[in-house]
Amino acid sequence: MTDETTQEPCAGGCTGAPLPRRGLLTAGLALLLAPADALAAAEPAGGQVPAANASTVKAPNPKSMRPQPGDTFAYLSGEAKDQKVMAADLKAGDPPRLVYPVDPATGTVRSGSRVNQILLIRTDPAALTAATAPRAADGLVAYSAICTHNGCPITLLNEDHRSVVCTCHGSRFDLADNGTVLTGPATRRLAGLPIAVTDGAVTVAGAFVGALGAAPSQQ
């Protein structure tokens, strides 16, 4: 099929440059087939850009949310797995217990993120430093259980009963003094978690204080 042309008359009887008939037909067809909503979107009414649809905003996953004030705790493993942590169950000199925060309203265990693994232990209240005591409750302290060196969970209590040791590479942290590093290779302290005792249960009293997880420079 040859590309026919047509001529467009102009004022004064002159003749303009030939225009391809096929191009005119194609352009007209495109306008006829264009969806009405697409054309409307090109020029919003009143010059306003439509707001984002609230239904498209993804709600946070409750299981992956950081500990929330008022959350209780559940044991991560062992015979008491998933049971609520009561303050009276944690004795001085016992090894640290790994726990997850729990939404008391729904029972959702916030186990969707490793950084929600929390270390709970009872220490000597008289030994707590000024930086640590306000976040403690009856000698109980809570810290992120993830070692800041390489991300291993911390489970071993040192013989001094106030520091814990990461069994992966030997880093040691002082739980009575704000999670300070006592022995490397870790270089960053553990993040602390403020806690309280409510009706006998250990509860979250605030957000983590400090950076979570392994330090990027040490990974």
XYZ file of N, CA, C and O in Angstrom:
876
model
N 0.849 -1.183 0.000
C 0.000 0.000 0.000
C 0.883 1.229 0.000
O 1.767 1.354 0.840
N 0.620 2.141 -0.916
C 1.431 3.352 -0.994
C 0.920 4.362 -0.008
O -0.249 4.354 0.378
N 1.779 5.267 0.413
C 1.439 6.283 1.402
C 0.871 7.490 0.686
O 1.596 8.322 0.144
N -0.497 7.566 0.602
C -1.135 8.655 -0.108
C -0.978 9.942 0.675
O -0.794 9.944 1.877
N -1.066 11.085 -0.035
C -0.941 12.373 0.625
C -2.137 13.229 0.306
O -2.879 12.971 -0.643
N -2.372 14.189 1.173
C -3.427 15.161 0.935
C -2.851 16.536 1.139
O -1.809 16.680 1.784
N -3.487 17.520 0.578
C -3.002 18.882 0.699
C -4.001 19.698 1.496
O -5.205 19.536 1.368
N -3.469 20.516 2.398
C -4.297 21.346 3.263
C -4.343 22.753 2.689
O -3.309 23.408 2.556
N -5.507 23.290 2.279
C -5.581 24.651 1.728
C -5.303 25.659 2.808
O -5.560 25.421 3.981
N -4.734 26.806 2.419
C -4.465 27.865 3.374
C -5.070 29.156 2.864
O -5.481 29.250 1.717
N -5.111 30.133 3.742
C -5.714 31.411 3.356
C -4.999 31.979 2.138
O -3.781 31.895 2.025
N -5.770 32.610 1.251
C -5.190 33.228 0.051
C -5.020 32.257 -1.084
O -4.414 32.569 -2.100
N -5.530 31.011 -0.915
C -5.475 30.050 -1.993
C -4.171 29.337 -2.139
O -3.972 28.602 -3.081
N -3.211 29.552 -1.203
C -1.930 28.838 -1.301
C -2.106 27.399 -0.892
O -3.100 27.034 -0.279
N -1.126 26.619 -1.208
C -1.173 25.196 -0.855
C 0.000 24.862 0.043
O 1.143 25.158 -0.296
N -0.295 24.252 1.241
C 0.779 23.912 2.176
C 1.506 22.662 1.753
O 1.210 22.065 0.719
N 2.478 22.271 2.541
C 3.249 21.061 2.262
C 2.357 19.843 2.363
O 1.438 19.801 3.167
N 2.583 18.847 1.523
C 1.752 17.638 1.545
C 1.830 16.951 2.924
O 2.898 16.846 3.513
N 0.709 16.479 3.440
C 0.658 15.757 4.712
C 0.304 14.301 4.452
O -0.631 14.022 3.693
N 1.013 13.374 5.025
C 0.709 11.948 4.804
C -0.675 11.605 5.307
O -1.021 11.903 6.437
N -1.513 10.968 4.408
C -2.854 10.579 4.815
C -2.803 9.530 5.920
O -3.596 9.544 6.863
N -1.846 8.580 5.843
C -1.753 7.519 6.844
C -1.463 8.108 8.225
O -1.997 7.688 9.243
N -0.589 9.144 8.312
C -0.268 9.754 9.598
C -1.477 10.406 10.216
O -1.691 10.357 11.422
N -2.305 11.071 9.381
C -3.505 11.708 9.908
C -4.486 10.684 10.452
O -5.088 10.852 11.514
N -4.665 9.589 9.699
C -5.580 8.549 10.147
C -5.112 7.914 11.458
O -5.897 7.635 12.353
N -3.795 7.678 11.579
C -3.245 7.049 12.793
C -3.439 7.930 14.008
O -3.825 7.489 15.084
N -3.163 9.238 13.835
C -3.312 10.163 14.961
C -4.757 10.247 15.411
O -5.070 10.275 16.593
N -5.677 10.283 14.445
C -7.089 10.356 14.796
C -7.554 9.108 15.506
O -8.323 9.160 16.470
N -7.096 7.949 15.044
C -7.467 6.689 15.668
C -6.959 6.611 17.097
O -7.637 6.129 18.002
N -5.741 7.110 17.346
C -5.172 7.081 18.696
C -6.009 7.894 19.664
O -6.229 7.523 20.808
N -6.508 9.045 19.198
C -7.342 9.885 20.061
C -8.661 9.209 20.379
O -9.183 9.288 21.495
N -9.232 8.523 19.369
C -10.507 7.847 19.586
C -10.391 6.705 20.577
O -11.299 6.435 21.362
N -9.234 6.008 20.547
C -9.045 4.825 21.394
C -8.495 5.149 22.768
O -8.449 4.299 23.646
N -8.022 6.373 22.989
C -7.425 6.724 24.287
C -8.472 6.611 25.381
O -9.575 7.126 25.244
N -8.173 5.922 26.509
C -9.137 5.795 27.602
C -9.475 7.159 28.174
O -8.616 8.025 28.319
N -10.728 7.326 28.564
C -11.172 8.615 29.079
C -10.455 8.966 30.368
O -10.097 10.117 30.604
N -10.219 7.950 31.243
C -9.556 8.249 32.521
C -8.106 8.640 32.321
O -7.545 9.418 33.096
N -7.461 8.129 31.258
C -6.081 8.518 30.987
C -6.016 9.963 30.564
O -5.111 10.711 30.945
N -6.993 10.394 29.749
C -7.014 11.785 29.326
C -7.304 12.704 30.491
O -6.726 13.783 30.622
N -8.196 12.279 31.387
C -8.527 13.100 32.544
C -7.341 13.221 33.473
O -7.101 14.266 34.075
N -6.551 12.146 33.587
C -5.390 12.177 34.481
C -4.344 13.158 34.006
O -3.550 13.674 34.787
N -4.329 13.431 32.713
C -3.326 14.343 32.184
C -3.562 15.766 32.657
O -2.644 16.574 32.696
N -4.807 16.081 33.020
C -5.116 17.436 33.478
C -6.123 17.329 34.617
O -7.329 17.393 34.416
N -5.637 17.122 35.884
C -6.542 16.909 37.011
C -7.462 18.102 37.203
O -7.083 19.244 36.975
N -8.685 17.803 37.662
C -9.656 18.866 37.912
C -9.119 19.810 38.965
O -8.619 19.384 40.008
N -9.236 21.124 38.676
C -8.781 22.121 39.626
C -7.284 22.218 39.738
O -6.760 22.905 40.604
N -6.546 21.488 38.889
C -5.092 21.541 38.935
C -4.484 20.817 40.116
O -3.311 20.974 40.422
N -5.274 19.995 40.822
C -4.785 19.301 42.002
C -4.361 17.884 41.647
O -5.050 17.182 40.905
N -3.226 17.450 42.204
C -2.769 16.075 41.998
C -3.517 15.180 42.970
O -3.558 15.466 44.169
N -4.158 14.100 42.505
C -4.917 13.230 43.406
C -4.031 12.682 44.519
O -2.880 12.332 44.290
N -4.585 12.616 45.727
C -3.842 12.074 46.866
C -3.708 10.576 46.716
O -4.512 9.908 46.076
N -2.635 10.021 47.333
C -2.421 8.579 47.283
C -3.562 7.862 47.984
O -4.089 8.326 48.994
N -3.950 6.748 47.444
C -5.019 5.950 48.033
C -4.532 5.345 49.339
O -3.563 4.589 49.374
N -5.210 5.666 50.437
C -4.768 5.186 51.748
C -4.771 3.671 51.817
O -3.998 3.068 52.571
N -5.625 3.022 51.015
C -5.709 1.568 51.059
C -4.469 0.900 50.489
O -4.246 -0.290 50.702
N -3.649 1.660 49.727
C -2.445 1.074 49.145
C -1.257 1.143 50.093
O -0.215 0.570 49.808
N -1.367 1.877 51.212
C -0.269 1.969 52.174
C -0.227 0.692 53.003
O -1.201 0.347 53.665
N 0.890 0.022 52.980
C 1.019 -1.265 53.659
C 1.184 -1.061 55.161
O 2.058 -0.321 55.613
N 0.340 -1.722 55.940
C 0.413 -1.617 57.395
C 1.614 -2.408 57.904
O 2.003 -3.418 57.316
N 2.255 -1.960 58.986
C 3.398 -2.696 59.527
C 2.990 -4.068 60.031
O 1.867 -4.254 60.528
N 3.891 -5.017 59.902
C 3.643 -6.370 60.373
C 3.801 -6.392 61.897
O 4.890 -6.134 62.406
N 2.746 -6.701 62.660
C 2.856 -6.685 64.123
C 3.948 -7.605 64.657
O 4.547 -7.325 65.692
N 4.229 -8.701 63.942
C 5.246 -9.639 64.411
C 6.661 -9.076 64.276
O 7.574 -9.516 64.969
N 6.838 -8.108 63.364
C 8.167 -7.550 63.133
C 8.372 -6.195 63.800
O 9.469 -5.643 63.733
N 7.327 -5.662 64.411
C 7.456 -4.367 65.068
C 8.400 -4.462 66.261
O 8.495 -5.494 66.925
N 9.114 -3.350 66.520
C 9.980 -3.301 67.699
C 9.112 -3.371 68.962
O 7.907 -3.113 68.927
N 9.696 -3.723 70.100
C 8.925 -3.782 71.348
C 8.188 -2.473 71.603
O 8.738 -1.387 71.427
N 6.933 -2.594 72.018
C 6.090 -1.440 72.284
C 5.846 -1.312 73.792
O 5.729 -2.319 74.497
N 5.756 -0.072 74.310
C 5.454 0.092 75.735
C 4.202 -0.682 76.125
O 3.183 -0.614 75.445
N 4.308 -1.432 77.207
C 3.188 -2.254 77.660
C 3.274 -3.695 77.210
O 2.552 -4.557 77.736
N 4.135 -3.999 76.223
C 4.321 -5.391 75.805
C 4.792 -6.241 76.979
O 5.574 -5.783 77.823
N 4.335 -7.470 77.019
C 4.885 -8.450 77.941
C 5.989 -9.218 77.213
O 6.368 -8.866 76.102
N 6.490 -10.281 77.830
C 7.531 -11.089 77.201
C 7.137 -12.562 77.250
O 6.432 -13.004 78.159
N 7.632 -13.317 76.255
C 7.452 -14.768 76.222
C 8.809 -15.415 75.996
O 9.643 -14.891 75.249
N 9.022 -16.556 76.659
C 10.296 -17.263 76.506
C 10.464 -17.746 75.069
O 9.520 -18.220 74.443
N 11.683 -17.615 74.591
C 11.993 -17.974 73.205
C 12.120 -19.478 73.011
O 11.812 -20.006 71.944
N 12.584 -20.181 74.032
C 12.826 -21.623 73.892
C 12.733 -22.301 75.260
O 12.486 -21.655 76.279
N 12.959 -23.592 75.257
C 12.944 -24.357 76.498
C 11.554 -24.832 76.886
O 10.580 -24.680 76.140
N 11.453 -25.407 78.075
C 10.178 -25.954 78.536
C 9.107 -24.876 78.681
O 7.913 -25.152 78.550
N 9.536 -23.660 78.974
C 8.581 -22.569 79.171
C 8.337 -21.770 77.899
O 7.761 -20.680 77.962
N 8.738 -22.292 76.744
C 8.597 -21.569 75.472
C 7.177 -21.021 75.310
O 6.187 -21.718 75.545
N 7.094 -19.748 74.936
C 5.849 -19.025 74.668
C 5.076 -18.643 75.931
O 4.043 -17.969 75.829
N 5.557 -19.043 77.097
C 4.882 -18.653 78.330
C 5.286 -17.235 78.732
O 6.393 -16.769 78.435
N 4.383 -16.557 79.428
C 4.647 -15.195 79.875
C 5.755 -15.191 80.918
O 5.809 -16.056 81.797
N 6.650 -14.196 80.820
C 7.767 -14.077 81.759
C 7.302 -13.290 82.981
O 6.883 -12.128 82.873
N 7.384 -13.936 84.148
C 7.049 -13.297 85.413
C 8.346 -12.944 86.140
O 9.323 -13.706 86.109
N 8.350 -11.798 86.792
C 9.574 -11.321 87.448
C 10.085 -12.316 88.481
O 11.297 -12.513 88.627
N 9.182 -12.965 89.189
C 9.588 -13.896 90.247
C 10.306 -15.127 89.706
O 11.004 -15.819 90.454
N 10.143 -15.400 88.405
C 10.784 -16.583 87.812
C 12.260 -16.360 87.511
O 12.989 -17.327 87.239
N 12.705 -15.109 87.533
C 14.093 -14.788 87.182
C 14.885 -14.587 88.472
O 14.639 -13.637 89.224
N 15.838 -15.467 88.713
C 16.602 -15.459 89.958
C 18.007 -14.907 89.725
O 18.595 -15.100 88.654
N 18.548 -14.240 90.735
C 19.930 -13.764 90.658
C 20.868 -14.948 90.506
O 20.733 -15.963 91.191
N 21.821 -14.824 89.591
C 22.774 -15.901 89.335
C 22.348 -16.852 88.236
O 23.167 -17.648 87.761
N 21.086 -16.799 87.837
C 20.631 -17.637 86.726
C 21.205 -17.116 85.412
O 21.471 -15.913 85.276
N 21.396 -17.987 84.442
C 21.872 -17.524 83.131
C 20.826 -16.621 82.491
O 19.641 -16.656 82.853
N 21.229 -15.784 81.547
C 20.264 -14.911 80.873
C 19.229 -15.728 80.124
O 19.512 -16.804 79.607
N 18.019 -15.203 80.081
C 16.935 -15.854 79.343
C 16.648 -15.055 78.082
O 16.535 -13.833 78.120
N 16.504 -15.764 76.966
C 16.155 -15.119 75.703
C 14.627 -15.089 75.573
O 13.960 -16.117 75.746
N 14.098 -13.914 75.267
C 12.651 -13.735 75.206
C 12.286 -12.883 73.992
O 13.144 -12.211 73.403
N 11.004 -12.932 73.646
C 10.446 -12.060 72.620
C 9.376 -11.174 73.266
O 8.673 -11.612 74.186
N 9.202 -9.939 72.777
C 8.078 -9.125 73.241
C 6.761 -9.662 72.698
O 6.721 -10.270 71.624
N 5.691 -9.423 73.434
C 4.366 -9.915 73.060
C 3.352 -8.782 73.204
O 3.324 -8.089 74.228
N 2.520 -8.608 72.192
C 1.424 -7.646 72.271
C 0.357 -8.229 73.205
O -0.264 -9.240 72.872
N 0.126 -7.634 74.371
C -0.820 -8.228 75.314
C -2.267 -8.174 74.839
O -3.098 -8.969 75.295
N -2.574 -7.260 73.912
C -3.949 -7.134 73.441
C -4.329 -8.252 72.471
O -5.465 -8.725 72.461
N -3.383 -8.676 71.651
C -3.672 -9.683 70.622
C -2.959 -11.013 70.852
O -3.287 -12.003 70.205
N -1.960 -11.011 71.742
C -1.169 -12.219 71.949
C -0.121 -12.446 70.877
O 0.525 -13.503 70.855
N 0.072 -11.471 69.990
C 1.055 -11.607 68.912
C 2.468 -11.576 69.467
O 2.858 -10.619 70.137
N 3.223 -12.627 69.200
C 4.628 -12.680 69.599
C 5.434 -11.978 68.511
O 5.363 -12.342 67.337
N 6.225 -10.982 68.894
C 6.971 -10.194 67.904
C 8.279 -10.905 67.565
O 9.382 -10.434 67.839
N 8.120 -12.052 66.912
C 9.262 -12.900 66.575
C 9.648 -12.798 65.108
O 10.428 -13.607 64.613
N 9.115 -11.788 64.412
C 9.384 -11.671 62.983
C 10.707 -11.019 62.649
O 11.057 -10.905 61.478
N 11.454 -10.584 63.670
C 12.762 -9.964 63.438
C 13.749 -10.457 64.481
O 13.431 -10.511 65.675
N 14.971 -10.793 64.043
C 15.981 -11.286 64.976
C 16.366 -10.236 66.010
O 16.733 -10.579 67.138
N 16.302 -8.972 65.649
C 16.714 -7.946 66.599
C 15.719 -7.809 67.750
O 15.987 -7.107 68.722
N 14.577 -8.494 67.660
C 13.635 -8.512 68.772
C 13.968 -9.588 69.801
O 13.237 -9.730 70.790
N 15.040 -10.339 69.577
C 15.498 -11.265 70.602
C 16.114 -10.461 71.737
O 17.040 -9.676 71.522
N 15.573 -10.648 72.926
C 15.953 -9.824 74.075
C 16.509 -10.712 75.180
O 16.007 -11.815 75.429
N 17.525 -10.200 75.821
C 18.194 -10.883 76.919
C 17.679 -10.299 78.233
O 17.771 -9.094 78.460
N 17.101 -11.150 79.084
C 16.598 -10.733 80.393
C 17.410 -11.426 81.485
O 17.667 -12.630 81.414
N 17.781 -10.665 82.500
C 18.561 -11.258 83.588
C 18.380 -10.420 84.850
O 18.129 -9.216 84.782
N 18.486 -11.086 86.006
C 18.413 -10.365 87.275
C 19.840 -10.133 87.784
O 20.641 -11.055 87.846
N 20.116 -8.895 88.126
C 21.444 -8.521 88.617
C 21.316 -7.927 90.024
O 20.217 -7.776 90.565
N 22.440 -7.563 90.599
C 22.460 -6.902 91.906
C 22.067 -5.435 91.700
O 22.803 -4.682 91.046
N 20.934 -4.991 92.237
C 20.511 -3.598 92.026
C 21.560 -2.584 92.478
O 21.682 -1.509 91.872
N 22.324 -2.919 93.515
C 23.334 -1.995 94.030
C 24.488 -1.820 93.069
O 25.238 -0.841 93.174
N 24.664 -2.753 92.145
C 25.787 -2.694 91.208
C 25.456 -1.913 89.946
O 26.357 -1.605 89.156
N 24.193 -1.564 89.738
C 23.797 -0.887 88.503
C 24.311 0.546 88.484
O 24.199 1.282 89.473
N 24.863 0.945 87.352
C 25.373 2.310 87.204
C 24.219 3.288 87.011
O 23.072 2.897 86.760
N 24.551 4.577 87.085
C 23.536 5.614 86.929
C 22.886 5.572 85.558
O 21.727 5.978 85.401
N 23.610 5.113 84.545
C 23.053 5.033 83.198
C 22.126 3.830 83.025
O 21.279 3.821 82.139
N 22.281 2.830 83.884
C 21.535 1.580 83.743
C 20.323 1.508 84.657
O 19.263 1.008 84.263
N 20.450 2.011 85.871
C 19.402 1.864 86.886
C 18.032 2.372 86.430
O 17.017 1.718 86.710
N 17.930 3.516 85.725
C 16.600 3.993 85.331
C 15.855 3.065 84.375
O 14.626 3.141 84.264
N 16.565 2.203 83.677
C 15.921 1.286 82.728
C 15.655 -0.080 83.342
O 15.088 -0.959 82.672
N 16.075 -0.282 84.592
C 15.934 -1.576 85.255
C 14.666 -1.608 86.104
O 14.022 -0.581 86.334
N 14.319 -2.807 86.567
C 13.152 -2.980 87.433
C 13.457 -4.086 88.434
O 13.605 -5.245 88.051
N 13.576 -3.708 89.706
C 13.856 -4.685 90.777
C 15.099 -5.521 90.474
O 15.126 -6.729 90.751
N 16.111 -4.901 89.890
C 17.340 -5.616 89.573
C 17.312 -6.325 88.232
O 18.341 -6.837 87.779
N 16.174 -6.346 87.563
C 16.075 -6.961 86.236
C 16.527 -5.966 85.175
O 16.151 -4.785 85.223
N 17.318 -6.442 84.242
C 17.743 -5.609 83.115
C 17.470 -6.354 81.822
O 17.432 -7.589 81.782
N 17.266 -5.586 80.756
C 16.978 -6.164 79.439
C 17.850 -5.496 78.388
O 18.015 -4.273 78.396
N 18.397 -6.314 77.511
C 19.248 -5.822 76.425
C 18.923 -6.597 75.149
O 18.373 -7.712 75.197
N 19.298 -6.011 74.020
C 19.274 -6.783 72.782
C 20.192 -7.979 72.958
O 21.318 -7.850 73.462
N 19.720 -9.145 72.544
C 20.524 -10.362 72.692
C 21.466 -10.592 71.521
O 22.193 -11.583 71.497
N 21.475 -9.676 70.548
C 22.285 -9.846 69.340
C 23.640 -9.177 69.536
O 23.730 -7.964 69.743
N 24.703 -9.958 69.469
C 26.058 -9.437 69.649
C 26.368 -8.391 68.581
O 26.064 -8.580 67.396
N 26.985 -7.313 68.992
C 27.285 -6.220 68.062
C 28.514 -6.494 67.206
O 28.873 -5.668 66.367
N 29.155 -7.648 67.412
C 30.302 -7.981 66.569
C 29.869 -8.656 65.275
O 30.111 -8.153 64.183
N 29.167 -9.799 65.416
C 28.812 -10.542 64.204
C 27.371 -11.043 64.215
O 26.992 -11.858 63.386
N 26.571 -10.562 65.171
C 25.150 -10.886 65.157
C 24.754 -12.194 65.801
O 23.616 -12.637 65.634
N 25.649 -12.833 66.549
C 25.287 -14.080 67.233
C 24.425 -13.773 68.463
O 24.596 -12.733 69.101
N 23.517 -14.685 68.844
C 22.755 -14.480 70.072
C 23.639 -14.739 71.296
O 24.467 -15.650 71.301
N 23.460 -13.924 72.332
C 24.272 -14.025 73.544
C 23.494 -14.800 74.598
O 22.353 -14.436 74.933
N 24.098 -15.853 75.129
C 23.383 -16.727 76.072
C 24.180 -17.076 77.325
O 23.635 -17.690 78.233
N 25.449 -16.674 77.411
C 26.323 -17.163 78.494
C 26.572 -16.067 79.529
O 26.997 -14.962 79.187
N 26.332 -16.406 80.807
C 26.633 -15.497 81.908
C 28.068 -15.716 82.362
O 28.496 -16.847 82.581
N 28.817 -14.618 82.508
C 30.188 -14.716 82.993
C 30.186 -15.030 84.494
O 29.194 -14.799 85.200
N 31.320 -15.505 84.994
C 31.399 -15.906 86.401
C 31.258 -14.732 87.364
O 30.986 -14.934 88.554
N 31.394 -13.500 86.872
C 31.211 -12.340 87.749
C 29.739 -12.007 87.989
O 29.408 -11.132 88.784
N 28.842 -12.695 87.278
C 27.391 -12.558 87.429
C 26.856 -11.173 87.041
O 25.711 -10.849 87.360
N 27.644 -10.378 86.351
C 27.158 -9.078 85.878
C 27.479 -8.830 84.406
O 27.030 -7.845 83.843
N 28.233 -9.715 83.807
C 28.550 -9.575 82.384
C 28.187 -10.857 81.643
O 28.090 -11.930 82.238
N 27.951 -10.712 80.346
C 27.611 -11.853 79.503
C 28.649 -11.985 78.402
O 29.307 -11.013 78.021
N 28.760 -13.205 77.886
C 29.790 -13.515 76.894
C 29.139 -14.084 75.638
O 28.258 -14.951 75.719
N 29.557 -13.571 74.493
C 29.134 -14.150 73.218
C 30.023 -15.352 72.935
O 31.255 -15.223 72.851
N 29.422 -16.513 72.778
C 30.210 -17.731 72.595
C 30.770 -17.873 71.185
O 31.572 -18.780 70.938
N 30.381 -17.000 70.261
C 30.918 -17.086 68.894
C 32.380 -16.638 68.846
O 33.239 -17.344 68.299
N 32.687 -15.452 69.406
C 34.042 -14.904 69.305
C 34.561 -14.335 70.621
O 35.627 -13.731 70.650
N 33.798 -14.501 71.706
C 34.305 -14.143 73.023
C 34.076 -12.719 73.483
O 34.604 -12.334 74.532
N 33.310 -11.921 72.762
C 33.031 -10.557 73.223
C 32.276 -10.618 74.550
O 31.397 -11.454 74.749
N 32.599 -9.687 75.454
C 31.975 -9.663 76.781
C 31.402 -8.283 77.044
O 32.041 -7.269 76.749
N 30.192 -8.259 77.619
C 29.458 -7.015 77.824
C 29.016 -6.901 79.278
O 28.536 -7.869 79.866
N 29.139 -5.693 79.839
C 28.792 -5.441 81.232
C 27.320 -5.017 81.323
O 26.957 -3.905 80.945
N 26.468 -5.891 81.840
C 25.047 -5.601 81.913
C 24.717 -4.616 83.025
O 23.664 -3.967 82.989
N 25.597 -4.488 84.007
C 25.364 -3.529 85.084
C 25.787 -2.120 84.687
O 25.455 -1.156 85.376
N 26.524 -2.004 83.593
C 27.034 -0.710 83.153
C 26.670 -0.448 81.694
O 27.534 -0.352 80.817
N 25.362 -0.411 81.416
C 24.875 0.054 80.114
C 25.286 -0.838 78.944
O 25.316 -0.389 77.796
N 25.602 -2.115 79.198
C 25.986 -3.019 78.114
C 27.344 -2.724 77.518
O 27.639 -3.120 76.377
N 28.200 -2.057 78.285
C 29.519 -1.646 77.794
C 30.371 -2.854 77.416
O 30.325 -3.902 78.065
N 31.175 -2.695 76.361
C 32.082 -3.761 75.928
C 33.251 -3.853 76.910
O 33.948 -2.865 77.157
N 33.466 -5.037 77.467
C 34.604 -5.288 78.355
C 35.736 -5.981 77.615
O 36.911 -5.729 77.900
N 35.373 -6.868 76.692
C 36.361 -7.617 75.909
C 35.866 -7.734 74.475
O 34.698 -8.091 74.257
N 36.739 -7.442 73.502
C 36.384 -7.527 72.094
C 36.325 -8.962 71.602
O 36.396 -9.900 72.391
N 36.122 -9.116 70.297
C 36.313 -8.125 69.229
C 35.185 -7.097 69.031
O 35.339 -6.191 68.223
N 34.054 -7.222 69.700
C 32.997 -6.211 69.557
C 33.525 -4.851 70.012
O 34.348 -4.775 70.941
N 33.035 -3.798 69.368
C 33.462 -2.445 69.728
C 32.291 -1.557 70.143
O 32.508 -0.436 70.586
N 31.056 -2.046 69.992
C 29.879 -1.245 70.318
C 29.059 -1.947 71.391
O 28.881 -3.167 71.368
N 28.555 -1.166 72.333
C 27.790 -1.726 73.443
C 26.478 -2.326 72.965
O 26.015 -2.057 71.839
N 25.833 -3.106 73.830
C 24.519 -3.652 73.531
C 23.452 -2.577 73.715
O 23.558 -1.721 74.595
N 22.426 -2.627 72.901
C 21.292 -1.716 73.068
C 20.468 -2.164 74.265
O 20.149 -3.352 74.414
N 20.124 -1.217 75.129
C 19.324 -1.529 76.301
C 17.850 -1.317 76.046
O 17.453 -0.517 75.191
N 17.006 -2.027 76.809
C 15.553 -1.894 76.682
C 14.965 -1.579 78.054
O 15.090 -2.380 78.982
N 14.328 -0.422 78.210
C 13.702 -0.104 79.497
C 12.565 -1.085 79.810
O 11.752 -1.413 78.937
N 12.504 -1.537 81.059
C 11.462 -2.485 81.454
C 10.834 -2.055 82.775
O 11.354 -1.191 83.490
N 9.715 -2.671 83.088
C 9.015 -2.448 84.347
C 8.414 -3.782 84.781
O 8.446 -4.768 84.037
N 7.873 -3.809 85.982
C 7.144 -4.980 86.464
C 5.703 -4.539 86.693
O 5.440 -3.633 87.484
N 4.778 -5.173 85.976
C 3.366 -4.819 86.038
C 2.548 -6.050 86.407
O 2.540 -7.031 85.656
N 1.915 -6.007 87.552
C 1.128 -7.153 88.032
C 1.958 -8.433 88.026
O 1.460 -9.514 87.685
N 3.217 -8.292 88.388
C 4.096 -9.450 88.484
C 4.787 -9.842 87.197
O 5.724 -10.649 87.215
N 4.338 -9.301 86.067
C 4.933 -9.645 84.767
C 5.947 -8.590 84.359
O 5.790 -7.403 84.656
N 6.993 -9.025 83.665
C 7.981 -8.089 83.130
C 7.399 -7.477 81.860
O 6.897 -8.199 80.982
N 7.434 -6.157 81.767
C 6.844 -5.467 80.627
C 7.822 -4.459 80.041
O 8.781 -4.033 80.697
N 7.553 -4.060 78.812
C 8.366 -3.048 78.130
C 7.936 -1.666 78.614
O 6.743 -1.363 78.700
N 8.930 -0.824 78.930
C 8.643 0.527 79.414
C 9.088 1.615 78.449
O 8.872 2.800 78.712
N 9.720 1.248 77.344
C 10.199 2.250 76.395
C 10.892 1.593 75.222
O 10.992 0.362 75.147
N 11.390 2.422 74.323
C 12.066 1.925 73.121
C 13.518 1.567 73.415
O 14.090 1.987 74.428
N 14.114 0.774 72.537
C 15.532 0.444 72.647
C 16.365 1.718 72.750
O 16.086 2.725 72.082
N 17.404 1.659 73.564
C 18.355 2.763 73.685
C 19.697 2.275 73.151
O 20.358 1.432 73.777
N 20.082 2.742 71.968
C 21.309 2.278 71.338
C 21.027 1.590 70.017
O 19.872 1.223 69.715
N 22.079 1.402 69.234
C 21.956 0.774 67.910
C 21.782 -0.725 68.051
O 22.346 -1.355 68.945
N 20.986 -1.297 67.140
C 20.681 -2.718 67.165
C 21.508 -3.489 66.134
O 21.852 -2.951 65.093
N 21.780 -4.751 66.445
C 22.454 -5.619 65.485
C 23.953 -5.418 65.444
O 24.523 -4.627 66.204
N 24.585 -6.175 64.548
C 26.033 -6.100 64.404
C 26.445 -4.769 63.790
O 25.783 -4.242 62.895
N 27.535 -4.210 64.272
C 28.053 -2.950 63.723
C 28.493 -3.185 62.287
O 29.210 -4.151 62.002
N 28.085 -2.332 61.339
C 28.422 -2.538 59.918
C 29.925 -2.698 59.683
O 30.346 -3.472 58.828
N 30.746 -1.989 60.440
C 32.183 -2.032 60.227
C 32.788 -3.362 60.644
O 33.916 -3.682 60.304
N 32.001 -4.185 61.381
C 32.543 -5.450 61.876
C 31.927 -6.649 61.176
O 32.272 -7.781 61.478
N 30.988 -6.421 60.270
C 30.355 -7.547 59.579
C 31.243 -8.049 58.446
O 32.008 -7.303 57.870
